[in-house]
Short mmCIF file of C-alpha atoms in Angstrom, two decimals:
data_model
loop_
_atom_site.label_atom_id
_atom_site.label_comp_id
_atom_site.label_asym_id
_atom_site.label_seq_id
_atom_site.Cartn_x
_atom_site.Cartn_y
_atom_site.Cartn_z
CA MET A 1 -36.56 28.02 35.41
CA GLU A 2 -39.44 26.35 34.30
CA PHE A 3 -38.62 26.82 30.71
CA MET A 4 -35.30 25.11 30.99
CA GLU A 5 -36.87 22.23 32.90
CA GLY A 6 -38.84 21.45 29.79
CA VAL A 7 -35.95 21.30 27.55
CA TRP A 8 -33.84 19.23 30.00
CA ALA A 9 -36.96 17.18 30.17
CA TYR A 10 -37.24 16.67 26.21
CA LEU A 11 -33.40 16.15 25.85
CA GLY A 12 -33.41 13.13 28.09
CA SER A 13 -36.67 11.74 26.55
CA ARG A 14 -36.99 8.44 24.80
CA ALA A 15 -38.58 10.20 21.71
CA PHE A 16 -35.76 12.70 21.49
CA LEU A 17 -32.96 10.14 21.95
CA ASP A 18 -34.76 7.98 18.84
CA GLY A 19 -34.98 11.04 16.89
CA ALA A 20 -31.24 11.91 17.57
CA VAL A 21 -30.22 8.30 16.66
CA ASN A 22 -32.29 8.62 13.50
CA THR A 23 -30.61 12.06 12.41
CA MET A 24 -27.13 10.60 12.96
CA LYS A 25 -27.91 7.37 11.34
CA LEU A 26 -29.19 8.81 8.13
CA THR A 27 -26.56 11.59 8.08
CA LEU A 28 -23.67 8.92 8.39
CA VAL A 29 -25.15 6.41 6.24
CA SER A 30 -26.10 8.93 3.42
CA GLN A 31 -22.74 10.68 3.47
CA ILE A 32 -20.69 7.68 3.54
CA VAL A 33 -22.54 6.37 0.47
CA ALA A 34 -22.28 9.62 -1.18
CA VAL A 35 -18.35 9.91 -0.61
CA LEU A 36 -17.87 6.36 -2.40
CA LEU A 37 -20.51 7.26 -5.04
CA GLY A 38 -18.62 10.52 -5.34
CA PHE A 39 -15.29 8.41 -5.91
CA ILE A 40 -16.86 6.51 -8.74
CA ILE A 41 -18.15 9.40 -10.44
CA ALA A 42 -15.10 11.39 -10.06
CA LEU A 43 -12.99 8.60 -11.90
CA ALA A 44 -15.81 8.33 -14.59
CA LYS A 45 -15.41 12.04 -15.01
CA MET A 46 -11.59 11.68 -15.10
CA SER A 47 -11.40 8.60 -17.30
CA LYS A 48 -10.29 8.73 -21.21
CA TRP A 49 -13.44 7.47 -22.32
CA LYS A 50 -15.87 10.04 -23.33
CA LEU A 51 -18.94 8.13 -22.76
CA LEU A 52 -18.27 7.47 -18.96
CA GLN A 53 -17.06 11.67 -19.04
CA GLY A 54 -20.32 12.16 -20.37
CA LEU A 55 -22.62 10.30 -18.11
CA ALA A 56 -20.57 11.69 -14.86
CA THR A 57 -21.00 15.28 -16.19
CA SER A 58 -24.84 14.69 -16.85
CA TYR A 59 -25.08 13.04 -13.29
CA ILE A 60 -23.50 16.29 -11.67
CA TRP A 61 -25.55 18.57 -13.67
CA ILE A 62 -29.03 16.71 -12.97
CA PHE A 63 -28.39 16.08 -9.28
CA ARG A 64 -26.72 19.13 -8.23
CA GLY A 65 -29.31 21.37 -10.54
CA ILE A 66 -32.54 19.98 -8.77
CA PRO A 67 -33.60 21.16 -5.24
CA VAL A 68 -32.98 18.30 -2.87
CA LEU A 69 -36.26 18.74 -1.46
CA VAL A 70 -37.81 17.97 -5.03
CA GLN A 71 -35.66 14.97 -5.27
CA LEU A 72 -36.71 13.75 -1.99
CA ILE A 73 -40.42 14.13 -2.60
CA PHE A 74 -40.14 12.54 -6.03
CA VAL A 75 -38.49 9.34 -4.50
CA TYR A 76 -41.16 9.18 -1.99
CA THR A 77 -44.32 10.19 -3.82
CA ALA A 78 -43.60 9.49 -7.76
CA LEU A 79 -41.39 6.24 -7.52
CA PRO A 80 -44.32 4.12 -6.17
CA GLN A 81 -46.24 4.71 -9.41
CA PHE A 82 -43.24 3.04 -11.06
CA GLY A 83 -43.76 0.18 -8.39
CA ILE A 84 -40.77 1.25 -6.14
CA ARG A 85 -42.20 1.79 -2.95
CA LEU A 86 -39.59 2.78 -0.25
CA THR A 87 -39.94 3.82 3.48
CA GLY A 88 -39.27 7.20 5.05
CA PHE A 89 -35.78 6.30 5.77
CA GLN A 90 -34.96 4.54 2.48
CA SER A 91 -36.52 7.56 0.51
CA ALA A 92 -34.58 10.20 2.53
CA PHE A 93 -31.36 7.86 2.06
CA VAL A 94 -31.60 7.38 -1.58
CA ALA A 95 -32.42 11.06 -2.20
CA LEU A 96 -29.71 12.36 0.19
CA ALA A 97 -27.10 9.96 -0.95
CA LEU A 98 -27.54 10.70 -4.74
CA ASN A 99 -27.82 14.40 -4.30
CA GLU A 100 -24.59 14.43 -2.36
CA ALA A 101 -22.58 12.07 -4.40
CA ALA A 102 -22.64 14.99 -7.24
CA TYR A 103 -20.91 17.43 -4.90
CA MET A 104 -18.67 14.81 -3.46
CA ALA A 105 -17.54 13.95 -7.01
CA GLU A 106 -16.49 17.52 -7.80
CA ILE A 107 -14.56 17.25 -4.37
CA VAL A 108 -12.86 14.13 -5.00
CA ARG A 109 -11.99 15.05 -8.72
CA SER A 110 -10.41 18.42 -7.30
CA GLY A 111 -8.61 16.30 -4.76
CA LEU A 112 -7.25 13.57 -7.47
CA ALA A 113 -6.47 16.61 -9.83
CA SER A 114 -4.24 18.30 -7.05
CA VAL A 115 -1.80 15.35 -7.54
CA GLY A 116 0.62 16.36 -9.87
CA LYS A 117 1.45 14.65 -13.38
CA GLY A 118 5.14 14.08 -12.14
CA GLN A 119 3.94 11.82 -9.26
CA HIS A 120 1.91 9.51 -11.57
CA ARG A 121 5.06 9.60 -14.07
CA ALA A 122 7.23 8.50 -11.38
CA ALA A 123 5.23 5.78 -9.98
CA ASN A 124 4.76 4.24 -13.65
CA ALA A 125 8.38 4.56 -14.09
CA LEU A 126 8.98 2.26 -11.10
CA GLY A 127 6.70 -0.13 -12.67
CA MET A 128 3.70 0.17 -10.59
CA ASN A 129 0.32 -0.63 -12.11
CA SER A 130 -2.49 1.81 -12.09
CA TRP A 131 -3.91 0.16 -8.91
CA GLN A 132 -0.67 0.42 -7.11
CA ARG A 133 -0.16 4.13 -8.30
CA MET A 134 -3.72 5.13 -7.25
CA ARG A 135 -3.56 3.47 -3.84
CA TYR A 136 0.03 4.07 -2.78
CA VAL A 137 0.94 7.45 -4.60
CA VAL A 138 -2.20 9.43 -5.37
CA LEU A 139 -4.94 8.48 -2.81
CA PRO A 140 -2.67 9.49 0.22
CA GLN A 141 -1.86 12.64 -1.36
CA ALA A 142 -5.40 13.47 -2.62
CA PHE A 143 -6.73 12.71 0.81
CA ARG A 144 -5.20 15.88 2.37
CA VAL A 145 -7.01 17.90 -0.09
CA ILE A 146 -10.29 15.78 0.17
CA VAL A 147 -10.92 15.37 3.92
CA PRO A 148 -11.37 18.90 5.10
CA PRO A 149 -14.31 19.72 2.51
CA THR A 150 -15.79 16.21 3.10
CA ALA A 151 -15.89 16.99 6.87
CA ASN A 152 -17.67 20.07 6.12
CA GLN A 153 -20.16 18.03 4.02
CA PHE A 154 -20.75 15.95 6.83
CA ILE A 155 -21.94 19.09 8.72
CA GLY A 156 -24.23 20.02 5.78
CA MET A 157 -25.92 16.55 5.52
CA LEU A 158 -26.56 16.87 9.10
CA LYS A 159 -28.69 19.79 8.49
CA THR A 160 -30.12 18.68 5.18
CA SER A 161 -31.15 15.39 6.95
CA ALA A 162 -33.92 17.46 8.50
CA MET A 163 -35.73 17.46 5.20
CA ALA A 164 -36.46 13.76 5.69
CA SER A 165 -39.33 14.89 8.24
CA VAL A 166 -41.46 15.61 5.22
CA VAL A 167 -41.38 11.86 4.20
CA GLY A 168 -42.47 10.69 7.76
CA TYR A 169 -39.16 9.79 9.11
CA THR A 170 -38.90 10.52 12.81
CA ASP A 171 -35.81 12.50 12.94
CA LEU A 172 -35.28 15.16 15.30
CA LEU A 173 -37.12 17.71 13.53
CA LEU A 174 -40.36 15.55 13.07
CA THR A 175 -39.99 14.33 16.68
CA ALA A 176 -40.19 17.91 17.84
CA GLN A 177 -43.06 18.73 15.58
CA GLN A 178 -45.05 15.56 16.66
CA THR A 179 -44.46 16.44 20.64
CA ALA A 180 -45.53 19.85 20.10
CA SER A 181 -48.65 19.01 18.21
CA ALA A 182 -49.69 17.00 21.27
CA ASN A 183 -48.84 19.71 23.59
CA PHE A 184 -48.43 22.90 22.01
CA ASP A 185 -44.89 23.22 23.42
CA TYR A 186 -43.19 24.83 20.20
CA VAL A 187 -40.33 26.64 21.90
CA ASP A 188 -39.03 23.92 24.17
CA THR A 189 -39.34 20.94 21.64
CA LEU A 190 -37.46 23.02 18.89
CA ILE A 191 -34.72 24.13 21.37
CA ALA A 192 -34.28 20.72 22.49
CA ALA A 193 -33.77 19.71 18.76
CA VAL A 194 -31.70 22.48 18.10
CA ILE A 195 -29.21 21.61 21.01
CA TYR A 196 -28.99 17.90 19.58
CA TYR A 197 -28.02 19.56 16.19
CA LEU A 198 -25.61 21.97 17.50
CA ALA A 199 -24.08 19.14 19.70
CA PHE A 200 -23.60 16.95 16.61
CA THR A 201 -22.24 19.78 14.53
CA ALA A 202 -19.62 20.45 17.40
CA LEU A 203 -18.69 16.71 17.26
CA PHE A 204 -17.93 17.00 13.55
CA THR A 205 -16.08 19.90 13.67
CA LEU A 206 -13.97 18.31 16.49
CA VAL A 207 -13.36 15.06 14.29
CA GLN A 208 -12.58 17.48 11.44
CA SER A 209 -9.84 19.64 13.13
CA TYR A 210 -8.41 16.35 14.37
CA LEU A 211 -7.93 14.88 10.85
CA GLU A 212 -6.61 18.24 9.52
CA ARG A 213 -4.17 18.16 12.44
CA ARG A 214 -3.22 14.76 11.64
CA MET A 215 -2.71 15.22 8.04
CA ASP A 216 -0.78 18.27 7.93
CA ILE A 217 2.54 17.06 7.47
CA THR A 218 3.97 20.39 7.08
CA ARG A 219 3.08 21.80 10.34
CA SER A 220 5.58 20.26 12.36
CA ARG A 221 9.02 19.49 11.20
CA THR A 222 9.53 16.43 13.27
CA ARG A 223 6.31 15.01 14.11
CA LYS A 224 5.33 11.94 11.96
CA PRO A 225 1.84 12.19 10.14
CA ARG A 226 -0.10 9.41 11.95
CA LEU A 227 -3.09 9.39 9.30
CA PHE A 228 -0.48 8.05 6.85
CA SER A 229 0.87 5.46 9.00
CA LEU A 230 -2.38 4.22 9.96
CA MET A 231 -3.27 3.74 6.20
CA LYS A 232 0.01 1.73 5.73
CA ARG A 233 -1.17 -0.58 8.18
CA GLY A 234 -4.34 -1.02 5.91
CA LYS A 235 -6.69 0.95 8.09
CA SER A 236 -7.78 3.56 5.25
CA ILE A 237 -10.03 6.09 6.32
CA LEU A 238 -12.62 4.95 3.80
CA MET B 1 20.43 -3.82 -24.12
CA LEU B 2 17.97 -1.58 -25.58
CA GLN B 3 16.98 -1.49 -29.12
CA ILE B 4 15.28 1.64 -30.60
CA GLU B 5 13.96 0.98 -34.08
CA GLN B 6 12.59 3.61 -36.38
CA VAL B 7 10.81 5.30 -33.70
CA PHE B 8 8.49 8.00 -34.97
CA LYS B 9 6.47 10.06 -32.51
CA GLN B 10 3.79 12.98 -32.87
CA TYR B 11 2.28 15.34 -30.46
CA HIS B 12 -1.05 16.58 -32.08
CA GLY B 13 0.14 16.16 -35.66
CA ASP B 14 3.66 17.74 -35.14
CA PRO B 15 6.35 15.11 -35.35
CA ILE B 16 8.66 15.06 -32.41
CA LEU B 17 10.82 11.94 -33.36
CA LYS B 18 11.27 11.09 -36.86
CA GLU B 19 12.61 7.62 -37.50
CA VAL B 20 14.96 7.62 -34.79
CA SER B 21 17.08 4.54 -34.55
CA LEU B 22 19.64 3.77 -31.53
CA ASP B 23 21.27 0.69 -29.94
CA ILE B 24 22.16 0.96 -26.07
CA ARG B 25 24.51 -1.73 -25.33
CA GLU B 26 25.21 -3.10 -21.91
CA GLY B 27 27.75 -1.06 -19.73
CA GLU B 28 27.73 1.86 -22.07
CA ARG B 29 27.60 5.53 -20.79
CA VAL B 30 25.46 7.31 -23.64
CA VAL B 31 24.97 11.13 -23.43
CA ILE B 32 22.34 12.80 -25.39
CA ILE B 33 22.77 16.66 -26.39
CA GLY B 34 20.67 18.92 -28.29
CA PRO B 35 18.87 22.06 -28.48
CA SER B 36 15.57 22.20 -26.79
CA GLY B 37 12.72 20.96 -28.62
CA SER B 38 15.00 18.50 -30.39
CA GLY B 39 13.09 15.37 -29.00
CA LYS B 40 15.71 14.19 -26.40
CA SER B 41 13.69 14.22 -23.34
CA THR B 42 10.78 12.78 -25.35
CA LEU B 43 13.04 9.85 -26.47
CA LEU B 44 14.23 9.06 -23.12
CA ARG B 45 10.59 8.97 -21.82
CA CYS B 46 9.75 6.74 -24.67
CA MET B 47 12.83 4.51 -23.76
CA ALA B 48 11.52 4.29 -20.18
CA GLY B 49 8.26 2.80 -21.71
CA LEU B 50 6.39 6.03 -20.33
CA GLU B 51 5.08 7.14 -23.48
CA PRO B 52 3.19 5.45 -26.38
CA ILE B 53 5.04 5.69 -29.68
CA ASP B 54 3.26 6.07 -32.98
CA GLY B 55 5.77 4.04 -35.17
CA GLY B 56 8.72 1.71 -34.82
CA GLN B 57 9.75 -0.03 -31.82
CA ILE B 58 11.59 -0.03 -28.51
CA LEU B 59 13.02 -3.39 -27.32
CA TYR B 60 14.55 -4.09 -24.03
CA ASN B 61 16.12 -7.49 -23.99
CA GLY B 62 13.65 -8.21 -26.74
CA GLN B 63 10.55 -6.96 -24.83
CA ASP B 64 8.56 -4.09 -25.66
CA VAL B 65 9.16 -1.44 -23.05
CA GLY B 66 5.46 0.26 -23.45
CA GLY B 67 3.76 -3.12 -22.97
CA SER B 68 6.01 -4.65 -20.18
CA ARG B 69 5.68 -3.36 -16.65
CA HIS B 70 8.73 -5.96 -16.05
CA ALA B 71 10.86 -3.99 -18.34
CA ARG B 72 9.72 -0.91 -16.89
CA ALA B 73 10.92 -1.81 -13.36
CA GLU B 74 14.30 -2.73 -14.83
CA ILE B 75 14.95 0.77 -16.39
CA GLY B 76 15.49 3.25 -13.85
CA MET B 77 14.16 6.82 -14.54
CA VAL B 78 15.50 10.28 -12.91
CA PHE B 79 13.40 13.24 -13.77
CA GLN B 80 14.54 16.91 -14.15
CA SER B 81 11.89 17.57 -11.40
CA PHE B 82 12.61 14.90 -8.89
CA ASP B 83 9.15 13.95 -8.34
CA LEU B 84 9.72 12.46 -4.88
CA PHE B 85 6.45 11.27 -3.50
CA GLN B 86 5.41 13.99 -1.58
CA HIS B 87 3.62 12.29 1.35
CA LEU B 88 6.61 9.96 2.11
CA ASN B 89 9.79 10.43 3.82
CA ALA B 90 13.17 9.67 1.97
CA ILE B 91 13.59 6.12 3.14
CA GLN B 92 9.75 5.28 2.19
CA ASN B 93 10.24 7.08 -1.17
CA ILE B 94 13.00 4.29 -1.61
CA MET B 95 11.28 1.60 -0.33
CA LEU B 96 7.88 1.85 -1.73
CA ALA B 97 8.34 0.35 -5.30
CA PRO B 98 10.26 -2.82 -4.34
CA LYS B 99 7.68 -3.40 -1.54
CA VAL B 100 4.70 -2.88 -3.70
CA VAL B 101 5.75 -4.04 -7.12
CA ARG B 102 8.29 -6.82 -6.12
CA GLY B 103 6.53 -7.64 -3.02
CA GLU B 104 9.87 -7.76 -1.36
CA LYS B 105 10.15 -7.96 2.57
CA GLU B 106 10.06 -4.91 4.73
CA GLN B 107 13.53 -5.94 6.60
CA GLU B 108 15.19 -6.71 3.30
CA VAL B 109 14.10 -3.36 1.50
CA ARG B 110 15.14 -1.15 4.63
CA LYS B 111 18.48 -2.78 4.70
CA ARG B 112 18.94 -1.90 0.85
CA ALA B 113 17.39 1.38 1.03
CA THR B 114 19.68 2.13 4.23
CA GLN B 115 23.04 1.22 1.92
CA LEU B 116 21.70 3.38 -0.97
CA LEU B 117 21.16 6.40 1.11
CA GLU B 118 24.66 5.97 2.22
CA ARG B 119 25.65 5.63 -1.54
CA VAL B 120 24.05 8.77 -2.32
CA ARG B 121 25.46 10.41 0.77
CA LEU B 122 22.17 11.16 2.65
CA LYS B 123 22.02 8.74 5.51
CA ASP B 124 21.12 11.47 7.90
CA ARG B 125 18.19 12.53 5.70
CA ALA B 126 16.24 9.21 5.99
CA GLU B 127 13.31 10.41 7.84
CA HIS B 128 13.11 13.92 5.97
CA TYR B 129 10.41 14.61 3.71
CA PRO B 130 10.72 15.68 0.27
CA GLU B 131 9.79 19.58 1.20
CA GLN B 132 12.59 19.38 3.85
CA LEU B 133 15.36 18.54 1.49
CA SER B 134 17.35 20.82 -0.90
CA GLY B 135 16.82 20.40 -4.53
CA GLY B 136 20.40 18.39 -4.81
CA GLN B 137 19.27 16.09 -1.94
CA GLN B 138 15.76 15.41 -3.49
CA GLN B 139 17.23 14.48 -6.74
CA ARG B 140 19.98 12.12 -4.89
CA ILE B 141 16.90 10.59 -3.19
CA ALA B 142 15.14 9.97 -6.48
CA ILE B 143 18.15 8.50 -7.88
CA ALA B 144 18.53 5.94 -4.95
CA ARG B 145 14.58 5.46 -5.31
CA ALA B 146 15.32 4.28 -8.89
CA LEU B 147 18.32 2.19 -8.08
CA ALA B 148 16.19 0.32 -5.30
CA MET B 149 14.51 -1.38 -8.06
CA ASN B 150 18.01 -2.78 -9.15
CA PRO B 151 17.76 -1.64 -12.62
CA LYS B 152 19.87 -2.58 -15.25
CA LEU B 153 19.98 0.40 -17.33
CA MET B 154 19.53 4.12 -15.62
CA LEU B 155 18.05 6.90 -17.63
CA PHE B 156 18.57 10.67 -16.72
CA ASP B 157 16.22 13.25 -18.08
CA GLU B 158 18.20 16.71 -17.27
CA PRO B 159 18.87 15.70 -13.87
CA THR B 160 20.51 18.71 -13.28
CA SER B 161 18.94 21.70 -15.04
CA ALA B 162 16.59 22.58 -11.95
CA LEU B 163 19.46 22.75 -9.53
CA ASP B 164 22.20 25.37 -8.48
CA PRO B 165 25.69 24.84 -9.60
CA GLU B 166 26.93 23.63 -5.98
CA MET B 167 23.72 21.20 -6.08
CA THR B 168 24.68 20.04 -9.74
CA ALA B 169 28.02 18.95 -8.67
CA GLU B 170 26.68 16.52 -5.53
CA VAL B 171 24.32 14.76 -8.09
CA LEU B 172 26.71 14.68 -11.04
CA ASP B 173 29.20 12.98 -8.54
CA VAL B 174 26.58 10.46 -7.62
CA ILE B 175 26.11 9.75 -11.34
CA SER B 176 29.67 9.53 -12.16
CA ASP B 177 29.96 6.78 -9.37
CA LEU B 178 27.22 4.79 -10.72
CA ALA B 179 28.89 4.88 -14.35
CA ARG B 180 32.21 4.07 -12.78
CA ASP B 181 30.72 0.92 -11.09
CA GLY B 182 29.56 -0.36 -14.72
CA MET B 183 25.96 0.85 -14.75
CA THR B 184 24.44 1.30 -18.22
CA VAL B 185 23.60 4.94 -18.32
CA VAL B 186 21.65 7.19 -20.68
CA ILE B 187 21.64 10.79 -19.75
CA VAL B 188 20.18 13.76 -21.51
CA THR B 189 22.13 16.75 -20.24
CA HIS B 190 23.55 20.54 -20.97
CA GLU B 191 26.67 19.87 -18.71
CA MET B 192 29.21 19.49 -21.63
CA GLU B 193 32.26 18.96 -19.33
CA PHE B 194 30.46 16.20 -17.42
CA ALA B 195 29.15 14.73 -20.75
CA ARG B 196 32.93 14.64 -21.99
CA ARG B 197 34.34 13.20 -18.69
CA VAL B 198 31.57 10.55 -18.01
CA GLY B 199 30.12 9.66 -21.28
CA ASP B 200 31.87 7.44 -23.69
CA ARG B 201 29.29 7.97 -26.60
CA ILE B 202 27.72 11.31 -27.44
CA ILE B 203 24.55 11.46 -29.35
CA PHE B 204 23.54 14.68 -30.92
CA MET B 205 19.81 15.43 -31.59
CA ASP B 206 18.35 18.13 -33.79
CA GLN B 207 14.66 18.35 -34.75
CA GLY B 208 13.79 15.06 -33.80
CA LYS B 209 16.57 13.19 -35.34
CA VAL B 210 19.96 11.76 -34.38
CA VAL B 211 22.27 13.99 -36.53
CA GLU B 212 25.52 12.68 -34.72
CA ASP B 213 26.51 9.37 -32.64
CA LEU B 214 30.37 9.75 -31.80
CA PRO B 215 32.51 8.34 -29.29
CA SER B 216 33.26 11.40 -26.96
CA SER B 217 36.81 11.03 -27.59
CA LYS B 218 36.19 12.69 -30.97
CA MET B 219 34.11 15.54 -29.48
CA GLU B 220 37.37 17.62 -30.33
CA GLU B 221 36.72 16.90 -34.03
CA ALA B 222 33.23 18.44 -33.62
CA GLY B 223 34.25 21.07 -36.20
CA LYS B 224 33.70 18.31 -38.91
CA HIS B 225 29.98 18.37 -38.04
CA PRO B 226 28.86 21.85 -38.56
CA ARG B 227 25.48 21.59 -36.85
CA LEU B 228 27.03 19.98 -33.69
CA ALA B 229 29.89 22.67 -33.94
CA GLN B 230 27.27 25.82 -34.11
CA PHE B 231 25.64 23.94 -30.97
CA LEU B 232 28.46 23.54 -28.72
CA ASN B 233 29.66 27.11 -29.75
CA GLN B 234 26.20 28.57 -28.62
CA ILE B 235 25.94 26.81 -25.00
CA THR B 236 29.67 27.52 -24.29
CA GLN B 237 29.46 31.10 -25.26
CA TYR B 238 28.50 32.24 -21.66
#
């Protein structure tokens, strides 16, 4: 089959491997930073200070309300007019992470809110300070609610990262387009890119179901939850 | 041991505690009774330093309980809803605060936790998670968890009102043992039999005020105190 041969050749080519690595790099870096920012915004939104609450709410409104492509083009083309010049990767990373942080903030907030008042009260009564309460009582329980949708967001970010091709970042999509513009082989190049995307999605899905199984302490009455014991040894999944 | 002086507290403008003064002496077994909404649970939470007060002061050996985590750690509190840490099994629940708050060594804490499990007659449930335990068992673990901090004063907020009569007995037995061993105990309860048997001082609260404060031996003379007589009549009617 001539057609499959073409795809195979692209899949193993240096250009597509680089494109795949670039896509993965942008996805992971943007999403991880978004998770961290999301935590900060969620804590701001739940704080008792009205100013912080307002800032967090405005952030979520702005970054969730503007199309991510518009944000990306703004960072790449408008910021240089203010003297901020970023590369394709940097622009994509900034735009994707800031946008995604708005969604992560809501996910983290619902996770933290899922830990009942009684848990906070019991921790206080035992003399824990607010950091200890967060670290040992609230976060381990909130993670059970936060992790599954966060894994979904990773998959979403993988696909959104294709937008970086419009600012000249040679991810999978731009690699496919550049290859095709030289040899007009649009079908095989795009199929090669698609195969990489699907493989990455499958990988994230596997990690997701692994984490969910590890965290579900109710599923099996005898098995110990490994994730929590991992975290106890100081290897937080963050 | 615990001085409550002219404590005033309000929620959204409604006064909950109106100038409450009480003096809890070491070794005393105080039972607080009263109709719901009389402020008894709120008073107990204030005594544990878990809620801010709007006037007066609460001193534990001269220290303000609200401002001192040290004082809070020496005052054990048991809640109506148990509030065990859901992500930890029974023995981990007991061990968490001594390790985290006091920085005690794992080995010593485990030894003490095992003794406490024995004391609340749940040695065989050490590895069980809260949701795998009955209400009565959860409450006994919650008592062990509070005792693990070596408190000098134990506060119980309606510890059995969420339990079946059968489980009520097993929890009250544990509390009676504690009281017999000389622990200073303050308990809010509707179990009048238990109050008479274990308590040596009965506080009757109504509408945010201490209405009666009398030795439990004088309970039979409740007729002299019209509001208390009416209350006792109501709760023993069925």
